[in-house]
Amino acid sequence: MEIGNQAQIVRVPLGRANAYFVISEGQALLIDTGIRRNEQKIVQASGNLGLSPSNIRLIIITHTHYDHCGSLKALKDMTGAGIVVHHSEATCLKEGYGGFPKGTTRLTKVISLIGRTIGKHLGGYAPVSPDITISERFGLEEYGMDGYILPTPGHTLGSISVIIANRHAIVGDTLFNIFRKSVFPPFADDQEELLRSWRKLYDTGCTYFYPGHGNPFGREKLRRSLEKRKKRTLDAGKYPSDRRRAAFC
Ligand SMILES: [Zn+2]
């Protein structure tokens, strides 16, 4: 998608998950890297966009699950780009294992349990050291981008989103667009925190959201999902009332 000033956001569908390029004035950010052995697909996509590997300045990892950083090490070696991750997940990258998140439905709770049992065997990837670890909002001006990284915990503790031109949010697994009526992810370590991050993303004023799974979607779908979730959580009495309210403030 063109985003003005000759900048663009390009989704690279990788089967299991999406990666994204944000391109401005011949410089690029790569956000997420898919599963293992996705590096050729990503490099090919960058070539089709007229980028050489050295044009990729930063690789931003929205969180350290295997389907988002499976090809990170290979791409780091090919591009020499700096790697950015939230500080709370830096150790996961160095160990090459980001764990499995908790399920948010009956089915995904079972899948999560299986995932945790199989563990590293299924969810491991080549270890890599990050160059930049962040813990709060991080500006991208230095990399030629009108944008910033915003911590959006919930799916995992160190989940982050990338906000471009105050209109476009690349959100990893904080929002999932695989269901028709909701963007609630099937997995999340802390659902309360996740809803707070949704509110934060909504409050950025962004109009387009680019998830790690599924197609990009508009603000209205997030608003509807937020309303639905808010009602459901308040109705269910899942949390003590003051904490419940705090999740939506
Ligand atoms: Zn994930």
Coordinates of N, CA, C and O in Angstrom, one line a residue, residues 1-10 21-25 27 29 31 144-147 162-170 207-210:
M1 N 0.8 -1.2 0.0 CA 0.0 0.0 0.0 C 0.9 1.3 0.0 O 1.8 1.3 0.8
E2 N 0.5 2.2 -0.9 CA 1.2 3.5 -0.9 C 0.8 4.3 0.3 O -0.3 4.4 0.7
I3 N 1.8 4.9 1.0 CA 1.4 5.7 2.2 C 1.9 7.1 2.2 O 2.0 7.8 3.2
G4 N 2.1 7.6 1.0 CA 2.5 9.0 0.8 C 4.0 9.2 0.8 O 4.7 8.3 1.3
N5 N 4.5 10.3 0.3 CA 5.9 10.6 0.3 C 6.7 9.5 -0.4 O 7.8 9.1 0.1
Q6 N 6.1 8.8 -1.3 CA 6.7 7.7 -2.0 C 7.0 6.5 -1.1 O 7.8 5.7 -1.4
A7 N 6.4 6.5 0.1 CA 6.7 5.4 1.0 C 5.6 4.3 0.8 O 4.5 4.6 0.3
Q8 N 6.0 3.1 1.1 CA 4.9 2.0 0.9 C 5.1 0.9 2.0 O 6.2 0.7 2.5
I9 N 4.0 0.2 2.2 CA 4.1 -0.9 3.1 C 3.7 -2.1 2.2 O 2.7 -2.1 1.5
V10 N 4.5 -3.2 2.2 CA 4.3 -4.3 1.4 C 4.2 -5.6 2.3 O 5.1 -5.9 3.0
F21 N 7.4 -5.3 4.5 CA 8.5 -4.3 4.3 C 7.8 -2.9 4.4 O 6.7 -2.7 3.9
V22 N 8.5 -2.0 5.0 CA 8.2 -0.6 5.0 C 9.3 0.1 4.2 O 10.5 0.0 4.7
I23 N 9.0 0.7 3.1 CA 10.0 1.3 2.2 C 9.8 2.8 2.1 O 8.7 3.3 1.9
S24 N 10.9 3.5 2.3 CA 10.9 4.9 2.1 C 12.3 5.4 1.6 O 13.3 5.0 2.2
E25 N 12.2 6.1 0.5 CA 13.5 6.6 -0.1 C 14.6 5.6 -0.2 O 15.7 5.8 0.1
Q27 N 15.2 3.0 1.4 CA 15.6 2.3 2.6 C 14.4 1.4 3.1 O 13.2 1.8 2.8
L29 N 12.6 -1.2 6.2 CA 12.5 -2.0 7.4 C 11.8 -3.3 7.1 O 10.9 -3.3 6.2
I31 N 9.7 -6.3 8.9 CA 9.1 -6.6 10.1 C 8.7 -8.1 10.1 O 7.9 -8.5 9.3
G144 N 15.2 6.8 8.5 CA 14.5 7.4 7.4 C 13.0 7.2 7.3 O 12.4 7.3 6.3
M145 N 12.4 6.8 8.5 CA 11.0 6.5 8.5 C 10.2 7.4 9.4 O 10.7 7.8 10.5
D146 N 9.1 7.8 8.9 CA 8.2 8.6 9.8 C 7.4 7.6 10.6 O 6.3 7.2 10.2
G147 N 7.9 7.3 11.7 CA 7.2 6.2 12.5 C 7.9 5.9 13.8 O 8.9 6.5 14.1
V162 N 4.6 -1.6 15.1 CA 5.3 -0.5 14.4 C 4.2 0.5 13.8 O 3.3 0.0 13.0
I163 N 4.3 1.7 14.2 CA 3.3 2.7 13.7 C 4.0 3.6 12.6 O 5.1 4.2 12.9
I164 N 3.4 3.6 11.5 CA 4.0 4.4 10.4 C 3.0 5.6 10.0 O 1.8 5.4 9.7
A165 N 3.6 6.8 9.9 CA 2.9 8.0 9.5 C 1.6 8.2 10.3 O 0.6 8.8 9.7
N166 N 1.5 7.7 11.5 CA 0.4 7.9 12.4 C -0.9 7.3 11.8 O -2.0 7.6 12.2
R167 N -0.8 6.5 10.8 CA -2.0 5.9 10.1 C -2.0 4.4 10.0 O -3.0 3.8 9.8
H168 N -0.8 3.8 10.0 CA -0.6 2.4 9.6 C 0.1 1.7 10.8 O 1.1 2.1 11.2
A169 N -0.6 0.6 11.3 CA 0.0 -0.1 12.4 C 0.3 -1.6 12.0 O -0.6 -2.3 11.6
I170 N 1.6 -2.0 12.1 CA 1.9 -3.3 11.8 C 2.1 -4.0 13.2 O 2.9 -3.6 14.0
T207 N -5.6 4.1 10.9 CA -6.7 3.6 10.1 C -6.6 2.3 9.5 O -7.5 1.6 9.1
Y208 N -5.3 1.8 9.4 CA -5.1 0.5 8.8 C -4.2 -0.3 9.7 O -3.2 0.2 10.3
F209 N -4.5 -1.6 9.8 CA -3.8 -2.5 10.7 C -3.3 -3.7 9.9 O -4.1 -4.3 9.1
Y210 N -2.1 -4.1 10.1 CA -1.4 -5.2 9.3 C -1.0 -6.3 10.3 O 0.0 -6.2 11.0

